[in-house]
mmCIF file of C-alpha atoms in Angstrom:
data_model
loop_
_atom_site.group_PDB
_atom_site.id
_atom_site.type_symbol
_atom_site.label_atom_id
_atom_site.label_comp_id
_atom_site.label_asym_id
_atom_site.label_seq_id
_atom_site.Cartn_x
_atom_site.Cartn_y
_atom_site.Cartn_z
ATOM 1 C CA MET A 955 92.209 59.923 148.095
ATOM 2 C CA GLU A 956 93.606 59.985 144.270
ATOM 3 C CA LYS A 957 90.346 62.022 143.230
ATOM 4 C CA ASN A 958 91.151 64.804 146.107
ATOM 5 C CA ILE A 959 94.616 64.993 144.482
ATOM 6 C CA SER A 960 93.628 65.244 141.208
ATOM 7 C CA CYS A 961 90.992 67.590 142.197
ATOM 8 C CA SER A 962 93.313 69.906 144.267
ATOM 9 C CA PHE A 963 95.674 69.841 141.277
ATOM 10 C CA SER A 964 93.009 70.876 138.791
ATOM 11 C CA ASP A 965 92.319 73.529 141.262
ATOM 12 C CA LEU A 966 95.889 74.777 141.632
ATOM 13 C CA SER A 967 96.400 74.836 137.980
ATOM 14 C CA SER A 968 93.340 77.036 137.537
ATOM 15 C CA ASN A 969 94.450 79.432 140.017
ATOM 16 C CA LEU A 970 97.945 79.480 138.745
ATOM 17 C CA GLY A 971 96.450 80.411 135.293
ATOM 18 C CA ILE A 972 94.167 82.995 136.597
ATOM 19 C CA SER A 973 96.748 84.296 138.748
ATOM 20 C CA CYS A 974 99.295 84.240 135.531
ATOM 21 C CA PHE A 975 96.463 86.124 133.640
ATOM 22 C CA ILE A 976 95.720 88.946 136.407
ATOM 23 C CA ALA A 977 99.777 89.090 136.560
ATOM 24 C CA PHE A 978 99.922 89.591 132.919
ATOM 25 C CA ILE A 979 97.334 92.230 132.893
ATOM 26 C CA THR A 980 98.665 94.027 135.596
ATOM 27 C CA ILE A 981 101.981 94.266 134.027
ATOM 28 C CA ILE A 982 100.315 96.012 130.967
ATOM 29 C CA LEU A 983 98.501 98.299 132.941
ATOM 30 C CA VAL A 984 101.581 99.440 134.749
ATOM 31 C CA ARG A 985 103.247 99.551 131.481
ATOM 32 C CA VAL A 986 100.493 101.723 129.746
ATOM 33 C CA ILE A 987 100.126 104.195 132.410
ATOM 34 C CA TYR A 988 104.375 104.576 132.462
ATOM 35 C CA VAL A 989 104.086 105.153 128.877
ATOM 36 C CA ILE A 990 101.354 107.476 129.252
ATOM 37 C CA TYR A 991 103.214 109.177 131.923
ATOM 38 C CA ARG A 992 106.602 109.361 129.849
ATOM 39 C CA THR A 993 104.767 110.702 126.669
ATOM 40 C CA GLY A 994 105.811 114.149 125.839
ATOM 41 C CA LYS A 995 108.830 114.223 127.986
ATOM 42 C CA PRO A 996 112.052 114.464 126.548
ATOM 43 C CA LEU A 997 113.935 111.226 125.883
ATOM 44 C CA SER A 998 116.228 110.627 128.792
ATOM 45 C CA LYS A 999 118.953 109.158 126.548
ATOM 46 C CA ARG A 1000 121.130 111.217 124.795
ATOM 47 C CA SER A 1001 119.178 111.490 121.469
ATOM 48 C CA PRO A 1002 121.044 110.189 118.459
ATOM 49 C CA GLN A 1003 121.769 111.958 115.815
ATOM 50 C CA ALA A 1004 119.532 110.931 113.262
ATOM 51 C CA LEU A 1005 115.810 110.020 113.914
ATOM 52 C CA SER A 1006 114.254 107.529 111.564
ATOM 53 C CA THR A 1007 110.782 109.275 110.455
ATOM 54 C CA LEU A 1008 107.521 107.996 109.448
ATOM 55 C CA ILE A 1009 105.617 111.028 107.771
ATOM 56 C CA VAL A 1010 101.777 110.100 107.169
ATOM 57 C CA LEU A 1011 100.028 111.687 104.202
ATOM 58 C CA GLY A 1012 96.720 112.425 103.690
ATOM 59 C CA SER A 1013 94.644 113.321 100.722
ATOM 60 C CA GLY A 1014 94.455 117.085 99.404
ATOM 61 C CA GLY A 1015 94.805 119.441 102.024
ATOM 62 C CA HIS A 1016 96.560 117.399 104.644
ATOM 63 C CA THR A 1017 99.371 116.701 102.083
ATOM 64 C CA ALA A 1018 99.821 120.470 101.211
ATOM 65 C CA GLU A 1019 99.993 121.273 105.005
ATOM 66 C CA MET A 1020 102.467 118.506 105.382
ATOM 67 C CA ILE A 1021 104.672 119.427 102.710
ATOM 68 C CA ASN A 1022 104.504 123.069 104.081
ATOM 69 C CA LEU A 1023 105.766 121.751 107.360
ATOM 70 C CA LEU A 1024 108.380 119.470 105.942
ATOM 71 C CA LEU A 1025 109.893 122.547 104.151
ATOM 72 C CA VAL A 1026 110.975 123.880 107.650
ATOM 73 C CA LEU A 1027 112.089 120.503 108.942
ATOM 74 C CA GLN A 1028 115.638 119.704 109.900
ATOM 75 C CA LYS A 1029 116.385 117.265 107.035
ATOM 76 C CA ASP A 1030 119.759 115.949 108.826
ATOM 77 C CA ARG A 1031 118.116 114.929 112.284
ATOM 78 C CA PHE A 1032 115.037 113.651 110.587
ATOM 79 C CA THR A 1033 116.503 110.934 108.338
ATOM 80 C CA PRO A 1034 115.860 108.405 107.041
ATOM 81 C CA ARG A 1035 112.412 109.383 105.955
ATOM 82 C CA PHE A 1036 109.624 106.984 105.040
ATOM 83 C CA PHE A 1037 106.142 108.485 103.700
ATOM 84 C CA ILE A 1038 103.156 106.663 103.783
ATOM 85 C CA ALA A 1039 99.984 107.550 101.907
ATOM 86 C CA ALA A 1040 96.715 105.659 101.278
ATOM 87 C CA ALA A 1041 96.621 103.041 98.345
ATOM 88 C CA THR A 1042 94.192 104.956 96.545
ATOM 89 C CA ASP A 1043 96.027 108.438 96.640
ATOM 90 C CA ASN A 1044 98.949 108.747 94.036
ATOM 91 C CA MET A 1045 99.127 112.273 93.950
ATOM 92 C CA SER A 1046 100.280 112.649 97.829
ATOM 93 C CA ILE A 1047 103.152 110.420 96.991
ATOM 94 C CA GLN A 1048 104.127 112.037 93.644
ATOM 95 C CA LYS A 1049 104.184 115.386 95.601
ATOM 96 C CA ALA A 1050 106.663 113.864 98.346
ATOM 97 C CA ARG A 1051 109.023 112.460 95.446
ATOM 98 C CA VAL A 1052 108.921 115.855 93.848
ATOM 99 C CA LEU A 1053 109.926 117.108 97.124
ATOM 100 C CA GLU A 1054 112.734 114.738 98.036
ATOM 101 C CA SER A 1055 113.916 114.905 94.564
ATOM 102 C CA SER A 1056 114.313 119.113 95.127
ATOM 103 C CA TRP A 1057 116.316 118.457 98.110
ATOM 104 C CA ALA A 1058 118.278 115.960 96.893
ATOM 105 C CA ASP A 1059 119.159 118.132 94.093
ATOM 106 C CA SER A 1060 120.016 120.854 96.173
ATOM 107 C CA SER A 1061 122.610 119.149 98.566
ATOM 108 C CA GLY A 1062 124.089 117.484 95.387
ATOM 109 C CA VAL A 1063 123.138 114.064 96.562
ATOM 110 C CA LYS A 1064 122.464 111.653 94.099
ATOM 111 C CA GLY A 1065 119.030 109.558 94.362
ATOM 112 C CA ILE A 1066 116.542 109.691 97.004
ATOM 113 C CA SER A 1067 117.094 108.032 100.487
ATOM 114 C CA ALA A 1068 113.733 108.239 101.565
ATOM 115 C CA GLU A 1069 110.938 105.596 100.985
ATOM 116 C CA PHE A 1070 107.524 105.454 99.685
ATOM 117 C CA MET A 1071 104.579 103.614 100.818
ATOM 118 C CA GLN A 1072 100.897 103.040 100.459
ATOM 119 C CA ILE A 1073 98.582 101.653 102.962
ATOM 120 C CA TYR A 1074 94.969 100.454 102.573
ATOM 121 C CA ARG A 1075 92.556 102.917 103.686
ATOM 122 C CA SER A 1076 90.134 102.246 106.917
ATOM 123 C CA ARG A 1077 87.534 103.983 105.167
ATOM 124 C CA GLU A 1078 86.915 105.637 101.855
ATOM 125 C CA VAL A 1079 84.942 109.248 101.794
ATOM 126 C CA GLY A 1080 81.439 108.164 101.588
ATOM 127 C CA GLN A 1081 81.727 104.445 102.285
ATOM 128 C CA SER A 1082 79.055 103.139 104.814
ATOM 129 C CA TYR A 1083 80.077 102.638 108.498
ATOM 130 C CA ILE A 1084 79.382 98.924 108.349
ATOM 131 C CA THR A 1085 81.772 98.057 105.565
ATOM 132 C CA SER A 1086 84.275 100.355 107.233
ATOM 133 C CA VAL A 1087 84.652 97.792 110.192
ATOM 134 C CA TRP A 1088 86.148 95.041 108.121
ATOM 135 C CA THR A 1089 88.338 97.706 105.852
ATOM 136 C CA THR A 1090 89.534 99.137 109.206
ATOM 137 C CA LEU A 1091 90.662 95.706 110.242
ATOM 138 C CA VAL A 1092 92.365 94.910 107.265
ATOM 139 C CA ALA A 1093 93.780 98.499 107.394
ATOM 140 C CA MET A 1094 95.065 98.049 110.831
ATOM 141 C CA VAL A 1095 96.837 94.662 109.822
ATOM 142 C CA HIS A 1096 98.531 96.630 107.213
ATOM 143 C CA ALA A 1097 99.538 99.355 109.319
ATOM 144 C CA LEU A 1098 101.043 96.810 111.654
ATOM 145 C CA TRP A 1099 102.966 95.159 108.867
ATOM 146 C CA LEU A 1100 104.437 98.495 107.789
ATOM 147 C CA MET A 1101 105.199 99.824 111.264
ATOM 148 C CA ILE A 1102 107.274 96.364 112.013
ATOM 149 C CA LYS A 1103 109.177 97.174 108.823
ATOM 150 C CA ILE A 1104 109.949 100.671 109.660
ATOM 151 C CA ARG A 1105 110.107 100.957 113.608
ATOM 152 C CA PRO A 1106 110.334 104.649 112.995
ATOM 153 C CA GLN A 1107 111.640 106.746 115.966
ATOM 154 C CA VAL A 1108 109.341 109.671 114.967
ATOM 155 C CA VAL A 1109 106.082 109.653 113.786
ATOM 156 C CA LEU A 1110 104.731 113.022 112.023
ATOM 157 C CA CYS A 1111 101.074 113.419 111.287
ATOM 158 C CA ASN A 1112 98.321 116.215 110.796
ATOM 159 C CA GLY A 1113 95.140 114.110 110.912
ATOM 160 C CA PRO A 1114 93.884 112.239 108.196
ATOM 161 C CA GLY A 1115 92.309 108.614 109.118
ATOM 162 C CA THR A 1116 95.290 106.878 107.803
ATOM 163 C CA CYS A 1117 97.268 108.232 110.698
ATOM 164 C CA PHE A 1118 95.346 106.833 113.584
ATOM 165 C CA PRO A 1119 96.126 102.970 112.924
ATOM 166 C CA LEU A 1120 99.543 103.860 112.757
ATOM 167 C CA CYS A 1121 99.663 106.156 115.759
ATOM 168 C CA VAL A 1122 97.816 103.258 117.577
ATOM 169 C CA ILE A 1123 100.498 100.844 116.731
ATOM 170 C CA ALA A 1124 103.064 103.418 117.634
ATOM 171 C CA PHE A 1125 101.787 103.335 121.074
ATOM 172 C CA ILE A 1126 101.671 99.601 121.539
ATOM 173 C CA PHE A 1127 105.226 99.432 120.312
ATOM 174 C CA LYS A 1128 105.907 101.790 123.147
ATOM 175 C CA VAL A 1129 103.951 99.533 125.650
ATOM 176 C CA ILE A 1130 105.667 96.383 124.687
ATOM 177 C CA GLY A 1131 109.386 98.001 124.582
ATOM 178 C CA ILE A 1132 109.964 97.357 120.615
ATOM 179 C CA ARG A 1133 110.571 100.939 119.938
ATOM 180 C CA TRP A 1134 109.950 104.516 121.542
ATOM 181 C CA SER A 1135 108.329 106.301 118.637
ATOM 182 C CA SER A 1136 107.748 110.009 119.290
ATOM 183 C CA ILE A 1137 104.544 111.103 117.785
ATOM 184 C CA PHE A 1138 104.138 114.628 116.560
ATOM 185 C CA TYR A 1139 100.531 115.328 115.797
ATOM 186 C CA VAL A 1140 99.675 118.869 114.181
ATOM 187 C CA GLU A 1141 95.974 119.472 113.735
ATOM 188 C CA SER A 1142 94.910 120.457 110.304
ATOM 189 C CA ILE A 1143 94.545 124.412 109.954
ATOM 190 C CA ALA A 1144 91.274 123.599 108.418
ATOM 191 C CA ARG A 1145 90.280 122.640 112.152
ATOM 192 C CA VAL A 1146 89.405 126.023 114.079
ATOM 193 C CA LYS A 1147 86.608 125.153 116.503
ATOM 194 C CA ARG A 1148 86.653 121.569 116.775
ATOM 195 C CA LEU A 1149 89.271 118.882 116.473
ATOM 196 C CA SER A 1150 89.155 115.874 113.873
ATOM 197 C CA LEU A 1151 88.271 112.736 115.069
ATOM 198 C CA SER A 1152 92.119 111.393 114.710
ATOM 199 C CA GLY A 1153 92.778 114.369 116.743
ATOM 200 C CA LEU A 1154 90.058 114.148 119.216
ATOM 201 C CA LEU A 1155 91.259 110.323 119.858
ATOM 202 C CA LEU A 1156 94.905 110.999 120.068
ATOM 203 C CA TYR A 1157 94.263 113.825 122.514
ATOM 204 C CA LYS A 1158 91.951 112.086 124.952
ATOM 205 C CA LEU A 1159 94.044 108.918 124.624
ATOM 206 C CA ARG A 1160 96.929 111.057 125.457
ATOM 207 C CA ILE A 1161 98.518 108.959 122.443
ATOM 208 C CA ALA A 1162 100.437 111.966 120.914
ATOM 209 C CA ASP A 1163 103.841 113.004 122.517
ATOM 210 C CA GLN A 1164 103.224 116.663 121.382
ATOM 211 C CA PHE A 1165 99.900 117.910 120.017
ATOM 212 C CA PHE A 1166 99.729 121.029 117.997
ATOM 213 C CA VAL A 1167 96.892 123.252 117.251
ATOM 214 C CA GLN A 1168 96.582 126.327 114.746
ATOM 215 C CA TRP A 1169 93.879 128.410 116.058
ATOM 216 C CA PRO A 1170 93.267 129.973 119.432
ATOM 217 C CA GLN A 1171 89.714 128.621 119.765
ATOM 218 C CA LEU A 1172 91.128 125.092 119.831
ATOM 219 C CA HIS A 1173 93.717 125.834 122.205
ATOM 220 C CA ARG A 1174 91.311 127.427 124.469
ATOM 221 C CA LYS A 1175 89.073 124.037 124.340
ATOM 222 C CA TYR A 1176 91.991 121.772 124.705
ATOM 223 C CA PRO A 1177 94.637 123.419 126.791
ATOM 224 C CA ARG A 1178 97.059 120.428 126.706
ATOM 225 C CA ALA A 1179 97.809 121.119 123.190
ATOM 226 C CA HIS A 1180 100.354 123.649 121.881
ATOM 227 C CA TYR A 1181 99.188 126.506 120.205
ATOM 228 C CA VAL A 1182 101.504 127.564 117.152
ATOM 229 C CA GLY A 1183 99.541 129.686 115.015
ATOM 230 C CA CYS A 1184 98.842 129.249 111.555
ATOM 231 C CA LEU A 1185 101.600 127.412 109.762
ATOM 232 C CA MET A 1186 100.292 127.890 106.513
ATOM 233 C CA MET B 1434 86.101 145.566 67.700
ATOM 234 C CA GLY B 1435 84.193 142.737 69.179
ATOM 235 C CA GLU B 1436 87.198 140.296 68.642
ATOM 236 C CA SER B 1437 89.812 142.621 70.660
ATOM 237 C CA LEU B 1438 87.645 141.497 73.940
ATOM 238 C CA HIS B 1439 88.731 137.935 73.363
ATOM 239 C CA GLY B 1440 91.912 138.727 72.028
ATOM 240 C CA VAL B 1441 95.076 138.091 74.427
ATOM 241 C CA LYS B 1442 94.944 141.279 75.761
ATOM 242 C CA GLY B 1443 91.644 141.284 76.815
ATOM 243 C CA LYS B 1444 91.405 137.946 78.409
ATOM 244 C CA ARG B 1445 89.941 137.757 81.744
ATOM 245 C CA VAL B 1446 90.047 134.681 83.230
ATOM 246 C CA VAL B 1447 87.662 133.107 86.243
ATOM 247 C CA PHE B 1448 89.276 130.014 87.359
ATOM 248 C CA ILE B 1449 87.234 127.311 89.383
ATOM 249 C CA THR B 1450 89.114 124.614 91.238
ATOM 250 C CA VAL B 1451 87.770 121.376 93.396
ATOM 251 C CA GLY B 1452 91.185 120.224 94.333
ATOM 252 C CA THR B 1453 91.141 116.629 94.587
ATOM 253 C CA THR B 1454 87.699 116.131 95.543
ATOM 254 C CA CYS B 1455 84.219 115.307 93.488
ATOM 255 C CA PHE B 1456 82.143 118.752 93.648
ATOM 256 C CA ASP B 1457 79.384 118.118 91.007
ATOM 257 C CA ALA B 1458 77.313 120.820 92.622
ATOM 258 C CA LEU B 1459 79.707 123.585 92.189
ATOM 259 C CA VAL B 1460 81.011 122.593 88.467
ATOM 260 C CA LYS B 1461 77.147 122.196 87.641
ATOM 261 C CA GLY B 1462 76.379 125.562 89.344
ATOM 262 C CA VAL B 1463 79.357 127.411 87.621
ATOM 263 C CA ASP B 1464 78.328 125.651 84.305
ATOM 264 C CA SER B 1465 74.846 127.199 84.400
ATOM 265 C CA GLN B 1466 73.500 129.784 81.990
ATOM 266 C CA GLU B 1467 72.642 132.459 84.893
ATOM 267 C CA VAL B 1468 76.166 132.395 86.194
ATOM 268 C CA LYS B 1469 78.066 132.459 82.614
ATOM 269 C CA ASP B 1470 75.561 135.117 81.722
ATOM 270 C CA GLU B 1471 76.368 137.121 84.669
ATOM 271 C CA LEU B 1472 80.619 136.731 84.272
ATOM 272 C CA LEU B 1473 79.994 137.700 80.636
ATOM 273 C CA ARG B 1474 77.991 140.864 81.778
ATOM 274 C CA ARG B 1475 81.028 141.583 84.352
ATOM 275 C CA GLY B 1476 83.712 141.412 81.216
ATOM 276 C CA TYR B 1477 84.900 138.174 81.948
ATOM 277 C CA THR B 1478 86.099 136.402 78.717
ATOM 278 C CA ASN B 1479 87.292 132.824 79.947
ATOM 279 C CA LEU B 1480 85.882 130.354 82.232
ATOM 280 C CA LEU B 1481 88.300 127.592 83.443
ATOM 281 C CA ILE B 1482 87.357 124.667 85.692
ATOM 282 C CA GLN B 1483 89.461 122.244 87.230
ATOM 283 C CA MET B 1484 86.910 119.434 87.982
ATOM 284 C CA GLY B 1485 88.570 116.909 89.778
ATOM 285 C CA ARG B 1486 86.800 113.522 90.298
ATOM 286 C CA GLY B 1487 83.719 114.869 89.321
ATOM 287 C CA SER B 1488 81.501 113.319 86.806
ATOM 288 C CA TYR B 1489 79.556 116.242 85.680
ATOM 289 C CA LEU B 1490 81.309 117.383 82.317
ATOM 290 C CA PRO B 1491 80.960 121.223 81.793
ATOM 291 C CA THR B 1492 79.791 122.382 78.056
ATOM 292 C CA LYS B 1493 82.973 123.362 76.285
ATOM 293 C CA SER B 1494 82.998 126.436 74.309
ATOM 294 C CA THR B 1495 85.344 128.370 72.362
ATOM 295 C CA GLY B 1496 83.617 131.767 72.783
ATOM 296 C CA ASP B 1497 84.531 132.697 69.024
ATOM 297 C CA ASP B 1498 80.559 133.741 69.177
ATOM 298 C CA GLY B 1499 81.152 136.280 71.651
ATOM 299 C CA SER B 1500 79.846 134.113 74.188
ATOM 300 C CA LEU B 1501 81.861 133.088 77.474
ATOM 301 C CA ALA B 1502 84.799 130.518 76.363
ATOM 302 C CA VAL B 1503 84.612 127.411 78.651
ATOM 303 C CA ASP B 1504 86.991 124.825 78.997
ATOM 304 C CA TYR B 1505 87.630 122.459 81.708
ATOM 305 C CA PHE B 1506 90.349 119.522 82.905
ATOM 306 C CA THR B 1507 90.492 116.777 85.736
ATOM 307 C CA PHE B 1508 93.604 117.666 87.571
ATOM 308 C CA SER B 1509 97.219 119.161 86.910
ATOM 309 C CA SER B 1510 100.175 118.790 88.861
ATOM 310 C CA SER B 1511 100.174 122.245 89.902
ATOM 311 C CA ILE B 1512 97.405 125.106 89.130
ATOM 312 C CA ALA B 1513 99.757 127.597 90.050
ATOM 313 C CA GLU B 1514 99.576 128.965 86.674
ATOM 314 C CA HIS B 1515 96.226 128.968 86.265
ATOM 315 C CA LEU B 1516 95.623 130.816 89.741
ATOM 316 C CA LYS B 1517 98.442 133.368 88.422
ATOM 317 C CA SER B 1518 96.441 134.303 85.303
ATOM 318 C CA ALA B 1519 93.188 134.071 86.865
ATOM 319 C CA SER B 1520 91.162 137.589 87.415
ATOM 320 C CA PHE B 1521 89.376 135.729 90.498
ATOM 321 C CA VAL B 1522 88.935 132.273 91.431
ATOM 322 C CA ILE B 1523 86.081 130.164 92.958
ATOM 323 C CA SER B 1524 87.126 127.021 95.176
ATOM 324 C CA HIS B 1525 86.055 124.372 97.075
ATOM 325 C CA ALA B 1526 86.653 125.040 100.686
ATOM 326 C CA GLY B 1527 89.795 122.748 101.143
ATOM 327 C CA SER B 1528 92.579 124.272 103.005
ATOM 328 C CA GLY B 1529 95.062 123.553 100.171
ATOM 329 C CA SER B 1530 93.243 125.379 97.552
ATOM 330 C CA ILE B 1531 92.508 128.284 99.847
ATOM 331 C CA PHE B 1532 95.706 129.016 100.920
ATOM 332 C CA GLU B 1533 97.406 128.594 97.830
ATOM 333 C CA THR B 1534 95.050 131.153 96.313
ATOM 334 C CA MET B 1535 95.418 133.746 98.924
ATOM 335 C CA ARG B 1536 98.946 133.489 98.896
ATOM 336 C CA LEU B 1537 98.718 134.826 95.269
ATOM 337 C CA ASP B 1538 96.380 137.627 96.405
ATOM 338 C CA LYS B 1539 93.512 136.639 94.062
ATOM 339 C CA PRO B 1540 90.182 137.256 95.192
ATOM 340 C CA LEU B 1541 88.498 134.245 96.184
ATOM 341 C CA ILE B 1542 84.961 132.651 96.464
ATOM 342 C CA VAL B 1543 84.841 129.807 98.500
ATOM 343 C CA VAL B 1544 81.861 127.283 98.338
ATOM 344 C CA VAL B 1545 81.529 124.538 100.729
ATOM 345 C CA ASN B 1546 80.441 121.308 99.920
ATOM 346 C CA GLU B 1547 77.518 120.263 101.866
ATOM 347 C CA ASP B 1548 77.517 116.855 100.518
ATOM 348 C CA PRO B 1549 80.310 114.985 102.536
ATOM 349 C CA MET B 1550 79.300 113.160 105.618
ATOM 350 C CA ASP B 1551 81.773 114.973 108.013
ATOM 351 C CA ASN B 1552 82.181 118.413 106.621
ATOM 352 C CA HIS B 1553 84.915 119.898 108.127
ATOM 353 C CA GLN B 1554 85.672 122.512 105.422
ATOM 354 C CA SER B 1555 83.247 124.934 106.672
ATOM 355 C CA GLU B 1556 84.990 125.924 109.728
ATOM 356 C CA LEU B 1557 88.190 127.414 107.876
ATOM 357 C CA ALA B 1558 85.756 129.133 105.417
ATOM 358 C CA GLU B 1559 83.578 130.928 107.877
ATOM 359 C CA GLU B 1560 86.611 131.856 109.838
ATOM 360 C CA PHE B 1561 88.666 133.518 107.027
ATOM 361 C CA VAL B 1562 84.970 135.194 105.730
ATOM 362 C CA GLU B 1563 85.005 136.848 109.429
ATOM 363 C CA ARG B 1564 88.395 138.057 108.776
ATOM 364 C CA LYS B 1565 87.780 139.370 105.621
ATOM 365 C CA HIS B 1566 90.126 137.327 103.367
ATOM 366 C CA LEU B 1567 87.544 135.773 101.092
ATOM 367 C CA TYR B 1568 83.776 135.471 100.311
ATOM 368 C CA CYS B 1569 81.595 132.506 100.850
ATOM 369 C CA ALA B 1570 78.757 131.270 98.126
ATOM 370 C CA ARG B 1571 76.432 128.344 97.935
ATOM 371 C CA PRO B 1572 75.977 126.434 94.410
ATOM 372 C CA PRO B 1573 72.351 127.345 93.609
ATOM 373 C CA THR B 1574 72.778 131.099 94.509
ATOM 374 C CA LEU B 1575 76.232 131.638 92.902
ATOM 375 C CA HIS B 1576 75.193 134.035 90.029
ATOM 376 C CA ARG B 1577 73.512 136.094 92.819
ATOM 377 C CA SER B 1578 76.637 136.137 94.717
ATOM 378 C CA LEU B 1579 78.722 137.557 92.162
ATOM 379 C CA LEU B 1580 76.209 140.519 92.022
ATOM 380 C CA PHE B 1581 76.424 141.129 95.739
ATOM 381 C CA HIS B 1582 80.228 140.754 96.000
ATOM 382 C CA THR B 1583 82.213 143.537 94.418
ATOM 383 C CA LEU B 1584 84.985 141.121 93.213
ATOM 384 C CA LEU B 1585 87.211 143.988 92.057
ATOM 385 C CA GLU B 1586 87.691 145.170 95.731
ATOM 386 C CA MET B 1587 90.518 143.121 97.171
ATOM 387 C CA PRO B 1588 90.136 141.432 100.730
ATOM 388 C CA HIS B 1589 92.496 141.824 103.387
ATOM 389 C CA ARG B 1590 95.554 140.164 101.960
ATOM 390 C CA TRP B 1591 97.027 136.791 103.521
ATOM 391 C CA PRO B 1592 100.681 137.518 104.852
ATOM 392 C CA SER B 1593 102.903 135.723 102.188
ATOM 393 C CA SER B 1594 105.502 133.416 103.831
#
């Protein structure tokens, strides 16, 4: 008799465990579908005056293009600004500092309100794909740490590998409900016929709220993207 | 008489840039005797190479003996001045370098780096060659490219913002 009771109790608890697990997975799935559905739609709440913005800088041309984009950014709307560049990339941070200084000078503000951070790279140019697995994991943990600190309302990026972990984490934040980070992705002007890997993933997984391409060939291939012409 | 060619008035600079990358093949190609001879033959006096992260070091030359003056540096905070004073530019296919050069209306030869694993730079260069904004070349045949391209003929200008 007791044996039966203990058997049925353990059955009950394992059933309960399984049910909880299934319920949890279902909630997550529903939430993910809801997030994907809401991605790209205007925010329902009246948008606040200023949106904290994360700007992802890649090496070389990515930074040059991003600086070019920022020149037409509404500075008062997208503030405070956080710049992230790869750990081995000092030139990009320097260029961002110069830009922010010139803005501060022209508006008569003392000191820069922007913050500059560096993140471990998922993969260096030429690094083997095998060792990249470990470095990508390290990069993701570091990205998570930085994103928790910043919790930006807007993420602006244009394709370097550094942006992918940050965008994925922004998406996870949306699912969990930590913060709705609107992701604006502008594919690099260097991409004429094919999307970059970051771009392709963000497009297919519908992670980006707004996805921009600069060449008509890409617009034909990826019709959900917005074609904005050459921004350089 | 010969000195006036190398005087400030007669200075014609060819500027090479590889941006923030490592592109030894281009730097080596430009530093080759065939290319330098061809440049000298066409009346250029100075060769300035921005070599980025490359490990190949070009041979410096003052050009006092009538040869091509060659100088190089790794990086600078801005290459705008070098671009402005150049007669023409040879660049890697990075978008930043390409646009910065085109905005200054300088004749441009782009050399695509065939080494990196995922070479995404060729698409932009090809598109602009089609639209006649610039010329393309490969390092091994650089000196021959100089023969075929009429560099003084300006390609279609890029609309400056």
